[in-house]
Amino acid sequence: MSIEIKPRETTVLLVEDDRDDFFLTEDLLKCIPREPHRVVWAASYDAAKLELSERPFDVALVDYRIDGRTGLEFISEVGVNFPHCPMILLTGLQDPELDLAAQQAGAVDYLAKDSLTSELLDRSIRYARQNTQRWTLLNTVLENAAAGVVSCDANGLPVVWNKRALAALQVEPPKQGKISSAMVRDALSRLMVDGVLPEEFRTDAKRSYQLGISAGSDGGTVISFHDVSSRARTEQLLRQAAADAEAANQAKSNFLATMSHELRTPLNGILGMSRVLALSNLDSSQRDHLSVIRGSGEALLQIINDILDLSKIEAGRVELDDTEFEISSVLEDTVKLLASTAFAKGLELAVVLDPLLPQAMNGDPLRVRQILINLVGNAIKFTTAGSVVLSAKHEIREGLSVVHLVITDTGNGIAPDKVDLLFKKFSQVDSSNTRNHSGTGLGLALCKELVRLMKGSIWYEPGERQGSTFHLCLPLGSEHEAVGLARQAKVRALAGSRLLVVTPSDAIAKVVQCYADVMGQQLFWAKSEREAAAVLQQNQIAAVILDSMDTTTDPRNLLRNVRPTPGVKGPVLLHVDGYPAQGHQANGIRYDETLPRPFGLGFVDALLRHLQTRQPAPVAGSQPGHRETAPTPSRLRILMAEDNAPNRLVASALLRSAGYELEMAEDGLQAVEMVKTKTFDVILMDVQMPRLDGIAATQRLRAQPALRDVPIIGLTASAMKQDRERCLQAGMTDYLPKPVDWDRLLSLLENIEKAAKLKLNAA
Ligand code: ADP
């Protein structure tokens, strides 16, 4: 079975008032091969209009003369309302200008009746329909585009546009006729500012548009109109919301600040009176009740203080103090304050201070303490076993003198996905109803704000194996770093000694290890009396640290190893006191010193004090770069010319403790003067100095025959080879780069001393 596909009929409206002409044209249309044509005849202007409005036509053939009017009029007036029906003008006239007029009226083609053939008609109709289909497609795309579009020709005359563009340009169709190119052009001109279209504009109807301009075909331009009213509105709303939120936040901060202040007054009354009441005669249950009142009151006061602080910071009402304070005392006080809470939980608590930490720093000690109490308090709160260590060191960061504080604990740490919640106000990492610890979630937020005010930084890192580590860097500039330097010099002199800690507790061993690390000492850890005895037999131990909490070790047995021969000085014996609640457990044994808990700077000082008097032999090779043997006291007389006071302080602590005689000159001129009255075996000469630099001073000294052979060692901060060579050319024996490697200097001095002795013996 075959299916016959019938070609679609082309419907043609023939607008023709001449009957003969109609039949003639109809015959020609019927002769068109392939496609059948159904022809509808309209003999008048109005009849044609009616036909068009009643049914769709594929094409209209319009005679030039119709009903006393012209076909051109019909096409431009009626045809414009039927864009899907292309119109072809038929005329008996042979007028070349008519062609152009037909095009301007909107006709798609122009055919002369006297030369009309079926083929001509067929081709014209097919082209007309094809054009209309293309135009319809373009029109559909244009009208469905998300943006308004106006396409202009090379003369800037709008040729094509869509409804969205007309809406943006606020062009309304006239009552009679259609929107003309000129109307669109005028609307565009009205938009221009100084002859240029703006990037964005807002219409009277309060809609906002963004303009896009791109090159069109034939040198024309395409202007697009993007409606951004909703985005602009959203932005406006956001701006408003941000301003409202800021105002509300400010109002809240003010309210909280006032409220917290008001709350504190009665609370202070409650706390004060409970203190007074505690002085009166109370039985034990009344005392218990009173302590609950006091404890709760103090907890409430803490919360109120935190809220007050935060709201004051937010309201910009906190001013930081800037005074000189002792950083080590602030750190030790903080730890002492929290020690009872830590000890009650059986935790080891310590403060480990870098010997280089300057003693006096500038800043707000109370606020530093407040931050530390929060961080160390949290570490104790969230740790059930082990230790909490607060350590501090001095660093230069981006040219600033900075205290780097680290708080480590051996608690459970913080889950990685919760770390972002830290430092956020009112956020608890564990906010479940089952959490073990109370708290407002304000502490870390407050710390962060205070650190921000101090222009410092605070961050969290998970502990190496367990627990949490909080870092705090505070730029607390110091003018008195020499004190730290002096302590460091002493520590360096004892670096390399061997320590033994006897304790079964990991926590204590860890804390003592922190100290041994900062002091450059080697630590042995014995968990039992037996292990300790073995270490003592195999090593020359400078100090033994005994833990009074260790009930498994009998100090008397240990002492037999430590002090085997009565009268002979063995290692220094230090005893770490029990937790305060357990009291002193010295068992009648004479220790060199009993150290109180919590561990602090006192531990370093005690070690230094006892080790220095005992002069233990540092261990060969235990610390790379450290001296292998202590120098025997010598009579080498040294003159040091150095203008920098901290450097003088370090040198004097170090060289004098090594047994040298030392005199100081503050510049080259003073050095030259001093050698006139006193004899020196070695001269240490800084290169850069006021009044007379080291090079010139050396030249003057070398000019004196008596000083020709005295070793002069230059100390130069310059890394340039030629500068160092200048030292030798000036007559220096040797030079050392700055900062001075004291071990290198000491071995240089020892060599000079040996050479001097050899010379003496030979003589
Ligand atoms: P809170 O008053 O709840 O202690 P913070 O702001 O001080 O408020 O701490 C917020 C949360 O961070 C705590 O609830 C706790 O979950 C977590 N956190 C803080 N410090 C530690 C720490 N050292 N170890 C484990 N979790 C901690």
mmCIF file of N, CA and C in Angstrom, residues 296-344:
data_model
loop_
_atom_site.group_PDB
_atom_site.id
_atom_site.type_symbol
_atom_site.label_atom_id
_atom_site.label_comp_id
_atom_site.label_asym_id
_atom_site.label_seq_id
_atom_site.Cartn_x
_atom_site.Cartn_y
_atom_site.Cartn_z
ATOM 1 N N SER A 296 28.462 30.095 93.097
ATOM 2 C CA SER A 296 27.514 30.422 92.018
ATOM 3 C C SER A 296 27.622 31.901 91.675
ATOM 4 N N GLY A 297 27.761 32.724 92.704
ATOM 5 C CA GLY A 297 27.868 34.172 92.470
ATOM 6 C C GLY A 297 29.101 34.492 91.643
ATOM 7 N N GLU A 298 30.205 33.822 91.981
ATOM 8 C CA GLU A 298 31.444 34.104 91.240
ATOM 9 C C GLU A 298 31.333 33.659 89.781
ATOM 10 N N ALA A 299 30.665 32.487 89.588
ATOM 11 C CA ALA A 299 30.492 32.005 88.201
ATOM 12 C C ALA A 299 29.634 33.007 87.417
ATOM 13 N N LEU A 300 28.586 33.498 88.074
ATOM 14 C CA LEU A 300 27.697 34.462 87.413
ATOM 15 C C LEU A 300 28.458 35.751 87.088
ATOM 16 N N LEU A 301 29.272 36.163 88.024
ATOM 17 C CA LEU A 301 30.043 37.398 87.826
ATOM 18 C C LEU A 301 30.987 37.241 86.627
ATOM 19 N N GLN A 302 31.561 36.046 86.499
ATOM 20 C CA GLN A 302 32.471 35.792 85.376
ATOM 21 C C GLN A 302 31.742 35.936 84.044
ATOM 22 N N ILE A 303 30.541 35.335 84.007
ATOM 23 C CA ILE A 303 29.762 35.406 82.754
ATOM 24 C C ILE A 303 29.419 36.861 82.447
ATOM 25 N N ILE A 304 28.976 37.577 83.483
ATOM 26 C CA ILE A 304 28.596 38.974 83.261
ATOM 27 C C ILE A 304 29.805 39.794 82.816
ATOM 28 N N ASN A 305 30.933 39.513 83.418
ATOM 29 C CA ASN A 305 32.151 40.238 83.023
ATOM 30 C C ASN A 305 32.500 39.981 81.558
ATOM 31 N N ASP A 306 32.354 38.696 81.144
ATOM 32 C CA ASP A 306 32.651 38.372 79.745
ATOM 33 C C ASP A 306 31.718 39.123 78.812
ATOM 34 N N ILE A 307 30.424 39.109 79.159
ATOM 35 C CA ILE A 307 29.442 39.792 78.297
ATOM 36 C C ILE A 307 29.760 41.285 78.261
ATOM 37 N N LEU A 308 30.067 41.818 79.415
ATOM 38 C CA LEU A 308 30.365 43.253 79.500
ATOM 39 C C LEU A 308 31.579 43.594 78.621
ATOM 40 N N ASP A 309 32.596 42.748 78.747
ATOM 41 C CA ASP A 309 33.816 43.005 77.962
ATOM 42 C C ASP A 309 33.534 42.967 76.479
ATOM 43 N N LEU A 310 32.825 41.900 76.071
ATOM 44 C CA LEU A 310 32.561 41.761 74.638
ATOM 45 C C LEU A 310 31.750 42.927 74.105
ATOM 46 N N SER A 311 30.713 43.292 74.868
ATOM 47 C CA SER A 311 29.869 44.371 74.353
ATOM 48 C C SER A 311 30.615 45.702 74.389
ATOM 49 N N LYS A 312 31.506 45.842 75.381
ATOM 50 C CA LYS A 312 32.285 47.087 75.420
ATOM 51 C C LYS A 312 33.243 47.160 74.231
ATOM 52 N N ILE A 313 33.847 45.995 73.902
ATOM 53 C CA ILE A 313 34.755 45.983 72.743
ATOM 54 C C ILE A 313 33.963 46.320 71.477
ATOM 55 N N GLU A 314 32.770 45.675 71.354
ATOM 56 C CA GLU A 314 31.971 45.918 70.148
ATOM 57 C C GLU A 314 31.524 47.367 70.061
ATOM 58 N N ALA A 315 31.255 47.956 71.204
ATOM 59 C CA ALA A 315 30.812 49.353 71.192
ATOM 60 C C ALA A 315 32.017 50.295 71.110
ATOM 61 N N GLY A 316 33.218 49.713 70.973
ATOM 62 C CA GLY A 316 34.434 50.527 70.838
ATOM 63 C C GLY A 316 34.780 51.267 72.118
ATOM 64 N N ARG A 317 34.387 50.692 73.260
ATOM 65 C CA ARG A 317 34.625 51.415 74.510
ATOM 66 C C ARG A 317 35.758 50.830 75.350
ATOM 67 N N VAL A 318 36.556 49.925 74.759
ATOM 68 C CA VAL A 318 37.664 49.361 75.548
ATOM 69 C C VAL A 318 38.978 50.017 75.125
ATOM 70 N N GLU A 319 39.661 50.526 76.101
ATOM 71 C CA GLU A 319 40.976 51.097 75.797
ATOM 72 C C GLU A 319 42.030 50.288 76.510
ATOM 73 N N LEU A 320 43.049 49.902 75.796
ATOM 74 C CA LEU A 320 44.068 49.055 76.420
ATOM 75 C C LEU A 320 45.112 49.915 77.128
ATOM 76 N N ASP A 321 45.588 49.353 78.215
ATOM 77 C CA ASP A 321 46.637 50.006 78.986
ATOM 78 C C ASP A 321 47.969 49.820 78.239
ATOM 79 N N ASP A 322 48.900 50.700 78.454
ATOM 80 C CA ASP A 322 50.220 50.497 77.849
ATOM 81 C C ASP A 322 51.284 50.809 78.898
ATOM 82 N N THR A 323 51.552 49.789 79.733
ATOM 83 C CA THR A 323 52.544 50.018 80.788
ATOM 84 C C THR A 323 53.635 48.955 80.690
ATOM 85 N N GLU A 324 54.702 49.212 81.398
ATOM 86 C CA GLU A 324 55.780 48.222 81.407
ATOM 87 C C GLU A 324 55.422 47.181 82.471
ATOM 88 N N PHE A 325 55.528 45.919 82.125
ATOM 89 C CA PHE A 325 55.220 44.886 83.125
ATOM 90 C C PHE A 325 56.130 43.692 82.927
ATOM 91 N N GLU A 326 56.179 42.878 84.008
ATOM 92 C CA GLU A 326 57.042 41.697 83.946
ATOM 93 C C GLU A 326 56.239 40.549 83.385
ATOM 94 N N ILE A 327 56.579 40.138 82.196
ATOM 95 C CA ILE A 327 55.777 39.111 81.532
ATOM 96 C C ILE A 327 55.834 37.783 82.287
ATOM 97 N N SER A 328 57.016 37.464 82.853
ATOM 98 C CA SER A 328 57.122 36.161 83.525
ATOM 99 C C SER A 328 56.201 36.108 84.735
ATOM 100 N N SER A 329 56.028 37.258 85.444
ATOM 101 C CA SER A 329 55.136 37.228 86.609
ATOM 102 C C SER A 329 53.697 37.018 86.163
ATOM 103 N N VAL A 330 53.318 37.659 85.056
ATOM 104 C CA VAL A 330 51.939 37.482 84.582
ATOM 105 C C VAL A 330 51.697 36.014 84.265
ATOM 106 N N LEU A 331 52.674 35.391 83.610
ATOM 107 C CA LEU A 331 52.502 33.988 83.236
ATOM 108 C C LEU A 331 52.469 33.093 84.481
ATOM 109 N N GLU A 332 53.366 33.356 85.400
ATOM 110 C CA GLU A 332 53.415 32.507 86.595
ATOM 111 C C GLU A 332 52.180 32.715 87.460
ATOM 112 N N ASP A 333 51.728 33.971 87.572
ATOM 113 C CA ASP A 333 50.522 34.235 88.372
ATOM 114 C C ASP A 333 49.318 33.512 87.799
ATOM 115 N N THR A 334 49.219 33.527 86.476
ATOM 116 C CA THR A 334 48.079 32.876 85.822
ATOM 117 C C THR A 334 48.063 31.398 86.185
ATOM 118 N N VAL A 335 49.229 30.787 86.058
ATOM 119 C CA VAL A 335 49.303 29.358 86.311
ATOM 120 C C VAL A 335 49.037 29.056 87.794
ATOM 121 N N LYS A 336 49.568 29.925 88.677
ATOM 122 C CA LYS A 336 49.340 29.694 90.114
ATOM 123 C C LYS A 336 47.853 29.792 90.438
ATOM 124 N N LEU A 337 47.192 30.774 89.798
ATOM 125 C CA LEU A 337 45.778 30.988 90.059
ATOM 126 C C LEU A 337 44.954 29.755 89.694
ATOM 127 N N LEU A 338 45.377 29.079 88.639
ATOM 128 C CA LEU A 338 44.580 27.948 88.160
ATOM 129 C C LEU A 338 45.111 26.613 88.671
ATOM 130 N N ALA A 339 46.224 26.668 89.435
ATOM 131 C CA ALA A 339 46.884 25.430 89.847
ATOM 132 C C ALA A 339 45.955 24.526 90.651
ATOM 133 N N SER A 340 45.169 25.122 91.580
ATOM 134 C CA SER A 340 44.367 24.249 92.447
ATOM 135 C C SER A 340 43.348 23.473 91.619
ATOM 136 N N THR A 341 42.773 24.106 90.589
ATOM 137 C CA THR A 341 41.790 23.395 89.750
ATOM 138 C C THR A 341 42.485 22.257 89.020
ATOM 139 N N ALA A 342 43.697 22.540 88.495
ATOM 140 C CA ALA A 342 44.415 21.508 87.753
ATOM 141 C C ALA A 342 44.805 20.365 88.687
ATOM 142 N N PHE A 343 45.338 20.718 89.856
ATOM 143 C CA PHE A 343 45.811 19.691 90.781
ATOM 144 C C PHE A 343 44.655 18.849 91.308
ATOM 145 N N ALA A 344 43.482 19.502 91.477
ATOM 146 C CA ALA A 344 42.321 18.745 91.961
ATOM 147 C C ALA A 344 41.952 17.659 90.953
#
